Amino acid sequence: MSATGVRADARIVARADGRGGTALPVLDGDGPLALRRTRATGTEARVMVVGAMSGPLGGDRFSLTASVAEGARLHVGSAAATIALPGQTKGEARYDVRLDVADGAELRWLPEQLISARGSDLYVTTRAELAAGARLVLREEQVLGRAGEEPGRLTSRLTVRIAGRAVLDQELACGPGAPGGWDGPAVLAGHRAVGQLVVVRPEFAAQRPEPRVLGECAALIPLAGPAVLVSAVAADALRLRRLLDESLARLDGRT
């Protein structure tokens, strides 16, 4: 820890083990970003991100990188929600996530919610770089404030590139000091939970799902590539998760 906050880095590398499964030759985290391997499911390796400290706080700098090589399958979740908090150090905190998925590889990136507590200031980026034959399920959820609490400042940027081509690049800023209108009818419309689900599958290049409204607060949008985006808002984290889970089940053909 320094006068400017905590700096922490974590790295995951997944590779096919040659026996039909997935090995994790690199599983390295420090400080508040502890990584734990959990029981595998079939050919898929599973990793849990465990918050070993509070944060991110003001001035902190976190980064997490996951690389999935050809033939590997990786599922990454988190043990609990991440809570952005104010700290003794003034200034913005940053949390940067980089995901790299090779041809014939699959990544399911399904962390718990990010909660923006009152007085916090966090800029979070998630950048996914995929080869043409890669597969991805990425869920991102933000909750503005804890129960009965006003939110902090939260800026979130999500970028997805397939074979070097950007198919999604969006940024949302909420809370005190964010551009006007973030809580208006064109953006959150008074809701306090917002989320995205990105699904990338090579077969979508030939037949993508049609755009459609999913209830009152969610929509499925085909992207300019073998990918779709589900964007949703809800009154709370539980309802948001239900919307995104139902959307993924439809895409998987389970409903």
mmCIF file of C-alpha atoms in Angstrom:
data_model
loop_
_atom_site.group_PDB
_atom_site.id
_atom_site.type_symbol
_atom_site.label_atom_id
_atom_site.label_comp_id
_atom_site.label_asym_id
_atom_site.label_seq_id
_atom_site.Cartn_x
_atom_site.Cartn_y
_atom_site.Cartn_z
ATOM 1 C CA MET A 1 0.000 0.000 0.000
ATOM 2 C CA SER A 2 1.240 3.480 -0.875
ATOM 3 C CA ALA A 3 0.137 7.017 -0.158
ATOM 4 C CA THR A 4 -1.842 6.894 -3.384
ATOM 5 C CA GLY A 5 -3.720 3.715 -2.507
ATOM 6 C CA VAL A 6 -3.372 -0.037 -2.983
ATOM 7 C CA ARG A 7 -2.029 -1.520 -6.223
ATOM 8 C CA ALA A 8 -2.975 -5.126 -6.945
ATOM 9 C CA ASP A 9 -2.686 -7.364 -9.999
ATOM 10 C CA ALA A 10 -4.061 -10.817 -10.721
ATOM 11 C CA ARG A 11 -3.509 -13.111 -13.693
ATOM 12 C CA ILE A 12 -5.147 -16.307 -14.936
ATOM 13 C CA VAL A 13 -3.891 -18.446 -17.815
ATOM 14 C CA ALA A 14 -5.940 -21.447 -18.977
ATOM 15 C CA ARG A 15 -4.668 -24.068 -21.449
ATOM 16 C CA ALA A 16 -5.914 -27.394 -22.769
ATOM 17 C CA ASP A 17 -4.265 -30.165 -20.769
ATOM 18 C CA GLY A 18 -4.080 -32.680 -23.635
ATOM 19 C CA ARG A 19 -6.499 -35.045 -21.879
ATOM 20 C CA GLY A 20 -9.758 -33.292 -22.690
ATOM 21 C CA GLY A 21 -9.629 -30.921 -19.736
ATOM 22 C CA THR A 22 -8.261 -27.474 -18.899
ATOM 23 C CA ALA A 23 -5.119 -26.705 -16.911
ATOM 24 C CA LEU A 24 -4.302 -23.480 -15.076
ATOM 25 C CA PRO A 25 -0.529 -23.011 -15.386
ATOM 26 C CA VAL A 26 -0.841 -19.442 -14.071
ATOM 27 C CA LEU A 27 -3.144 -18.524 -11.183
ATOM 28 C CA ASP A 28 -1.564 -15.560 -9.496
ATOM 29 C CA GLY A 29 -3.226 -12.889 -7.362
ATOM 30 C CA ASP A 30 -2.032 -10.534 -4.654
ATOM 31 C CA GLY A 31 -3.430 -8.201 -2.008
ATOM 32 C CA PRO A 32 -7.190 -7.840 -2.394
ATOM 33 C CA LEU A 33 -7.354 -10.055 -5.516
ATOM 34 C CA ALA A 34 -7.018 -13.649 -4.325
ATOM 35 C CA LEU A 35 -7.693 -16.410 -6.872
ATOM 36 C CA ARG A 36 -8.945 -19.877 -5.939
ATOM 37 C CA ARG A 37 -9.434 -22.880 -8.199
ATOM 38 C CA THR A 38 -12.724 -24.676 -7.508
ATOM 39 C CA ARG A 39 -14.097 -28.029 -8.626
ATOM 40 C CA ALA A 40 -14.049 -28.408 -12.414
ATOM 41 C CA THR A 41 -17.184 -29.170 -14.408
ATOM 42 C CA GLY A 42 -16.495 -31.512 -17.330
ATOM 43 C CA THR A 43 -13.731 -29.999 -19.464
ATOM 44 C CA GLU A 44 -14.157 -26.556 -17.898
ATOM 45 C CA ALA A 45 -11.760 -25.171 -15.264
ATOM 46 C CA ARG A 46 -13.324 -22.916 -12.632
ATOM 47 C CA VAL A 47 -11.758 -20.010 -10.764
ATOM 48 C CA MET A 48 -13.216 -17.874 -7.982
ATOM 49 C CA VAL A 49 -12.038 -14.333 -7.277
ATOM 50 C CA VAL A 50 -12.030 -13.855 -3.505
ATOM 51 C CA GLY A 51 -11.822 -10.336 -2.093
ATOM 52 C CA ALA A 52 -9.126 -10.514 0.579
ATOM 53 C CA MET A 53 -9.500 -6.833 1.562
ATOM 54 C CA SER A 54 -12.120 -4.090 1.347
ATOM 55 C CA GLY A 55 -12.141 -2.101 -1.840
ATOM 56 C CA PRO A 56 -11.488 -0.723 -4.255
ATOM 57 C CA LEU A 57 -11.077 2.454 -2.200
ATOM 58 C CA GLY A 58 -10.184 5.937 -3.407
ATOM 59 C CA GLY A 59 -6.807 5.903 -5.142
ATOM 60 C CA ASP A 60 -6.614 2.099 -5.497
ATOM 61 C CA ARG A 61 -5.487 0.503 -8.770
ATOM 62 C CA PHE A 62 -6.621 -3.072 -9.444
ATOM 63 C CA SER A 63 -6.066 -5.108 -12.598
ATOM 64 C CA LEU A 64 -7.141 -8.630 -13.519
ATOM 65 C CA THR A 65 -6.119 -10.459 -16.702
ATOM 66 C CA ALA A 66 -7.475 -13.789 -17.977
ATOM 67 C CA SER A 67 -6.048 -15.547 -21.041
ATOM 68 C CA VAL A 68 -7.709 -18.662 -22.471
ATOM 69 C CA ALA A 69 -5.654 -20.612 -25.012
ATOM 70 C CA GLU A 70 -6.927 -22.750 -27.891
ATOM 71 C CA GLY A 71 -9.032 -25.685 -26.751
ATOM 72 C CA ALA A 72 -9.371 -24.498 -23.147
ATOM 73 C CA ARG A 73 -12.603 -23.708 -21.305
ATOM 74 C CA LEU A 74 -12.626 -21.375 -18.305
ATOM 75 C CA HIS A 75 -15.365 -20.186 -15.944
ATOM 76 C CA VAL A 76 -14.558 -17.239 -13.661
ATOM 77 C CA GLY A 77 -16.849 -16.069 -10.876
ATOM 78 C CA SER A 78 -16.454 -14.172 -7.615
ATOM 79 C CA ALA A 79 -17.222 -15.146 -4.040
ATOM 80 C CA ALA A 80 -19.130 -11.945 -3.244
ATOM 81 C CA ALA A 81 -20.074 -8.570 -4.647
ATOM 82 C CA THR A 82 -17.337 -5.987 -5.128
ATOM 83 C CA ILE A 83 -18.055 -2.787 -3.188
ATOM 84 C CA ALA A 84 -16.481 0.493 -4.270
ATOM 85 C CA LEU A 85 -15.921 2.554 -1.105
ATOM 86 C CA PRO A 86 -14.551 5.988 -0.250
ATOM 87 C CA GLY A 87 -11.051 5.908 1.182
ATOM 88 C CA GLN A 88 -8.674 8.123 3.119
ATOM 89 C CA THR A 89 -6.883 8.832 -0.147
ATOM 90 C CA LYS A 90 -8.820 11.240 -2.324
ATOM 91 C CA GLY A 91 -9.170 10.583 -6.002
ATOM 92 C CA GLU A 92 -10.550 8.032 -8.388
ATOM 93 C CA ALA A 93 -10.039 4.291 -7.986
ATOM 94 C CA ARG A 94 -9.534 2.087 -11.049
ATOM 95 C CA TYR A 95 -10.349 -1.542 -11.757
ATOM 96 C CA ASP A 96 -9.151 -2.792 -15.149
ATOM 97 C CA VAL A 97 -10.090 -6.222 -16.541
ATOM 98 C CA ARG A 98 -8.494 -7.678 -19.695
ATOM 99 C CA LEU A 99 -9.812 -10.898 -21.258
ATOM 100 C CA ASP A 100 -8.094 -12.732 -24.139
ATOM 101 C CA VAL A 101 -9.771 -15.750 -25.757
ATOM 102 C CA ALA A 102 -8.151 -17.768 -28.553
ATOM 103 C CA ASP A 103 -9.691 -19.694 -31.457
ATOM 104 C CA GLY A 104 -11.548 -22.748 -30.213
ATOM 105 C CA ALA A 105 -11.469 -21.504 -26.609
ATOM 106 C CA GLU A 106 -14.361 -20.520 -24.340
ATOM 107 C CA LEU A 107 -14.608 -18.097 -21.416
ATOM 108 C CA ARG A 108 -17.570 -17.618 -19.113
ATOM 109 C CA TRP A 109 -16.960 -14.411 -17.139
ATOM 110 C CA LEU A 110 -19.674 -14.256 -14.474
ATOM 111 C CA PRO A 111 -18.632 -12.186 -11.437
ATOM 112 C CA GLU A 112 -21.022 -10.926 -8.797
ATOM 113 C CA GLN A 113 -22.300 -7.347 -8.799
ATOM 114 C CA LEU A 114 -20.246 -4.203 -8.444
ATOM 115 C CA ILE A 115 -21.838 -1.912 -5.841
ATOM 116 C CA SER A 116 -21.102 1.810 -5.881
ATOM 117 C CA ALA A 117 -21.309 3.008 -2.263
ATOM 118 C CA ARG A 118 -21.934 6.611 -1.311
ATOM 119 C CA GLY A 119 -18.807 8.786 -1.503
ATOM 120 C CA SER A 120 -16.863 6.374 -3.735
ATOM 121 C CA ASP A 121 -15.377 7.210 -7.136
ATOM 122 C CA LEU A 122 -14.533 4.272 -9.395
ATOM 123 C CA TYR A 123 -13.619 3.911 -13.060
ATOM 124 C CA VAL A 124 -13.871 0.291 -14.212
ATOM 125 C CA THR A 125 -12.899 -0.995 -17.644
ATOM 126 C CA THR A 126 -13.510 -4.421 -19.134
ATOM 127 C CA ARG A 127 -11.825 -5.195 -22.453
ATOM 128 C CA ALA A 128 -12.316 -8.523 -24.209
ATOM 129 C CA GLU A 129 -10.117 -9.501 -27.172
ATOM 130 C CA LEU A 130 -11.405 -12.575 -29.005
ATOM 131 C CA ALA A 131 -10.137 -14.577 -31.962
ATOM 132 C CA ALA A 132 -12.614 -15.289 -34.766
ATOM 133 C CA GLY A 133 -13.490 -18.746 -33.416
ATOM 134 C CA ALA A 134 -13.654 -17.851 -29.720
ATOM 135 C CA ARG A 135 -16.703 -18.183 -27.479
ATOM 136 C CA LEU A 136 -17.643 -15.827 -24.638
ATOM 137 C CA VAL A 137 -20.363 -15.301 -22.059
ATOM 138 C CA LEU A 138 -19.741 -12.068 -20.154
ATOM 139 C CA ARG A 139 -22.048 -10.660 -17.491
ATOM 140 C CA GLU A 140 -21.571 -7.211 -16.000
ATOM 141 C CA GLU A 141 -23.815 -5.820 -13.259
ATOM 142 C CA GLN A 142 -23.645 -2.527 -11.376
ATOM 143 C CA VAL A 143 -25.754 -1.503 -8.398
ATOM 144 C CA LEU A 144 -25.955 2.185 -7.491
ATOM 145 C CA GLY A 145 -25.775 2.428 -3.719
ATOM 146 C CA ARG A 146 -26.485 -0.025 -0.947
ATOM 147 C CA ALA A 147 -29.992 -0.313 0.498
ATOM 148 C CA GLY A 148 -31.419 3.173 1.081
ATOM 149 C CA GLU A 149 -28.141 4.836 0.099
ATOM 150 C CA GLU A 150 -27.257 7.314 -2.634
ATOM 151 C CA PRO A 151 -24.614 6.029 -5.055
ATOM 152 C CA GLY A 152 -21.051 7.128 -5.480
ATOM 153 C CA ARG A 153 -19.557 8.131 -8.808
ATOM 154 C CA LEU A 154 -19.222 5.123 -11.133
ATOM 155 C CA THR A 155 -17.929 5.094 -14.686
ATOM 156 C CA SER A 156 -17.909 1.789 -16.539
ATOM 157 C CA ARG A 157 -16.498 1.080 -20.007
ATOM 158 C CA LEU A 158 -17.028 -2.235 -21.795
ATOM 159 C CA THR A 159 -15.169 -3.064 -25.022
ATOM 160 C CA VAL A 160 -15.387 -6.277 -27.061
ATOM 161 C CA ARG A 161 -13.213 -6.938 -30.124
ATOM 162 C CA ILE A 162 -13.446 -10.000 -32.366
ATOM 163 C CA ALA A 163 -10.597 -10.764 -34.780
ATOM 164 C CA GLY A 164 -9.300 -7.237 -34.227
ATOM 165 C CA ARG A 165 -12.648 -5.590 -35.004
ATOM 166 C CA ALA A 166 -14.600 -3.672 -32.381
ATOM 167 C CA VAL A 167 -18.158 -4.974 -32.046
ATOM 168 C CA LEU A 168 -18.984 -3.132 -28.811
ATOM 169 C CA ASP A 169 -17.524 -0.073 -27.100
ATOM 170 C CA GLN A 170 -19.798 1.598 -24.586
ATOM 171 C CA GLU A 171 -19.381 3.718 -21.490
ATOM 172 C CA LEU A 172 -21.848 4.637 -18.761
ATOM 173 C CA ALA A 173 -21.253 7.253 -16.039
ATOM 174 C CA CYS A 174 -23.580 7.483 -13.043
ATOM 175 C CA GLY A 175 -23.762 9.274 -9.736
ATOM 176 C CA PRO A 176 -22.537 12.669 -8.472
ATOM 177 C CA GLY A 177 -20.625 14.599 -11.112
ATOM 178 C CA ALA A 178 -21.715 12.347 -13.991
ATOM 179 C CA PRO A 179 -23.061 14.028 -17.144
ATOM 180 C CA GLY A 180 -26.635 15.216 -16.747
ATOM 181 C CA GLY A 181 -29.435 12.838 -17.649
ATOM 182 C CA TRP A 182 -27.878 9.607 -16.374
ATOM 183 C CA ASP A 183 -30.898 9.029 -14.117
ATOM 184 C CA GLY A 184 -33.437 10.251 -16.679
ATOM 185 C CA PRO A 185 -35.849 8.304 -18.901
ATOM 186 C CA ALA A 186 -33.294 7.847 -21.697
ATOM 187 C CA VAL A 187 -30.761 6.067 -19.468
ATOM 188 C CA LEU A 188 -31.669 4.507 -16.095
ATOM 189 C CA ALA A 189 -35.149 5.990 -15.625
ATOM 190 C CA GLY A 190 -34.805 5.930 -11.849
ATOM 191 C CA HIS A 191 -33.604 2.315 -11.647
ATOM 192 C CA ARG A 192 -30.672 1.482 -9.405
ATOM 193 C CA ALA A 193 -29.297 -1.654 -11.062
ATOM 194 C CA VAL A 194 -27.941 -1.882 -14.610
ATOM 195 C CA GLY A 195 -26.360 -4.790 -16.427
ATOM 196 C CA GLN A 196 -25.098 -6.188 -19.686
ATOM 197 C CA LEU A 197 -24.800 -9.711 -21.002
ATOM 198 C CA VAL A 198 -22.529 -10.273 -24.005
ATOM 199 C CA VAL A 199 -22.651 -13.643 -25.773
ATOM 200 C CA VAL A 200 -20.201 -14.423 -28.583
ATOM 201 C CA ARG A 201 -20.585 -17.648 -30.573
ATOM 202 C CA PRO A 202 -19.127 -18.447 -34.019
ATOM 203 C CA GLU A 203 -22.494 -19.850 -35.152
ATOM 204 C CA PHE A 204 -24.069 -16.405 -34.749
ATOM 205 C CA ALA A 205 -22.172 -15.366 -37.900
ATOM 206 C CA ALA A 206 -24.604 -17.483 -39.948
ATOM 207 C CA GLN A 207 -27.724 -17.005 -37.837
ATOM 208 C CA ARG A 208 -27.906 -14.338 -35.172
ATOM 209 C CA PRO A 209 -30.861 -14.001 -32.801
ATOM 210 C CA GLU A 210 -33.346 -11.356 -33.847
ATOM 211 C CA PRO A 211 -33.485 -8.079 -31.878
ATOM 212 C CA ARG A 212 -36.299 -8.023 -29.374
ATOM 213 C CA VAL A 213 -37.573 -6.403 -26.212
ATOM 214 C CA LEU A 214 -37.357 -8.636 -23.139
ATOM 215 C CA GLY A 215 -40.105 -7.412 -20.841
ATOM 216 C CA GLU A 216 -40.246 -3.751 -19.846
ATOM 217 C CA CYS A 217 -36.624 -3.247 -18.846
ATOM 218 C CA ALA A 218 -34.364 -5.300 -21.132
ATOM 219 C CA ALA A 219 -33.553 -5.704 -24.805
ATOM 220 C CA LEU A 220 -31.537 -8.095 -26.956
ATOM 221 C CA ILE A 221 -29.422 -6.353 -29.591
ATOM 222 C CA PRO A 222 -27.401 -8.161 -32.303
ATOM 223 C CA LEU A 223 -23.897 -6.731 -32.653
ATOM 224 C CA ALA A 224 -21.783 -6.255 -35.779
ATOM 225 C CA GLY A 225 -20.236 -9.696 -35.568
ATOM 226 C CA PRO A 226 -21.059 -13.162 -34.176
ATOM 227 C CA ALA A 227 -22.285 -11.602 -30.933
ATOM 228 C CA VAL A 228 -25.351 -10.271 -29.150
ATOM 229 C CA LEU A 229 -25.826 -7.836 -26.286
ATOM 230 C CA VAL A 230 -28.553 -7.960 -23.674
ATOM 231 C CA SER A 231 -28.899 -4.653 -21.840
ATOM 232 C CA ALA A 232 -31.140 -4.362 -18.786
ATOM 233 C CA VAL A 233 -32.085 -2.099 -15.894
ATOM 234 C CA ALA A 234 -33.969 -3.072 -12.748
ATOM 235 C CA ALA A 235 -35.012 -1.758 -9.370
ATOM 236 C CA ASP A 236 -32.492 -3.960 -7.527
ATOM 237 C CA ALA A 237 -29.747 -6.533 -7.971
ATOM 238 C CA LEU A 238 -32.023 -9.562 -7.556
ATOM 239 C CA ARG A 239 -34.374 -8.499 -10.338
ATOM 240 C CA LEU A 240 -31.457 -7.602 -12.589
ATOM 241 C CA ARG A 241 -29.877 -11.037 -12.137
ATOM 242 C CA ARG A 242 -33.192 -12.703 -12.914
ATOM 243 C CA LEU A 243 -33.528 -10.723 -16.162
ATOM 244 C CA LEU A 244 -30.023 -11.616 -17.315
ATOM 245 C CA ASP A 245 -30.312 -15.276 -16.312
ATOM 246 C CA GLU A 246 -33.576 -15.602 -18.208
ATOM 247 C CA SER A 247 -32.008 -13.976 -21.264
ATOM 248 C CA LEU A 248 -29.052 -16.373 -21.215
ATOM 249 C CA ALA A 249 -31.406 -19.334 -20.861
ATOM 250 C CA ARG A 250 -33.262 -18.198 -24.000
ATOM 251 C CA LEU A 251 -30.010 -17.887 -25.934
ATOM 252 C CA ASP A 252 -28.983 -21.344 -24.740
ATOM 253 C CA GLY A 253 -32.347 -22.770 -25.859
ATOM 254 C CA ARG A 254 -33.286 -23.807 -22.346
ATOM 255 C CA THR A 255 -36.602 -21.901 -22.378
#
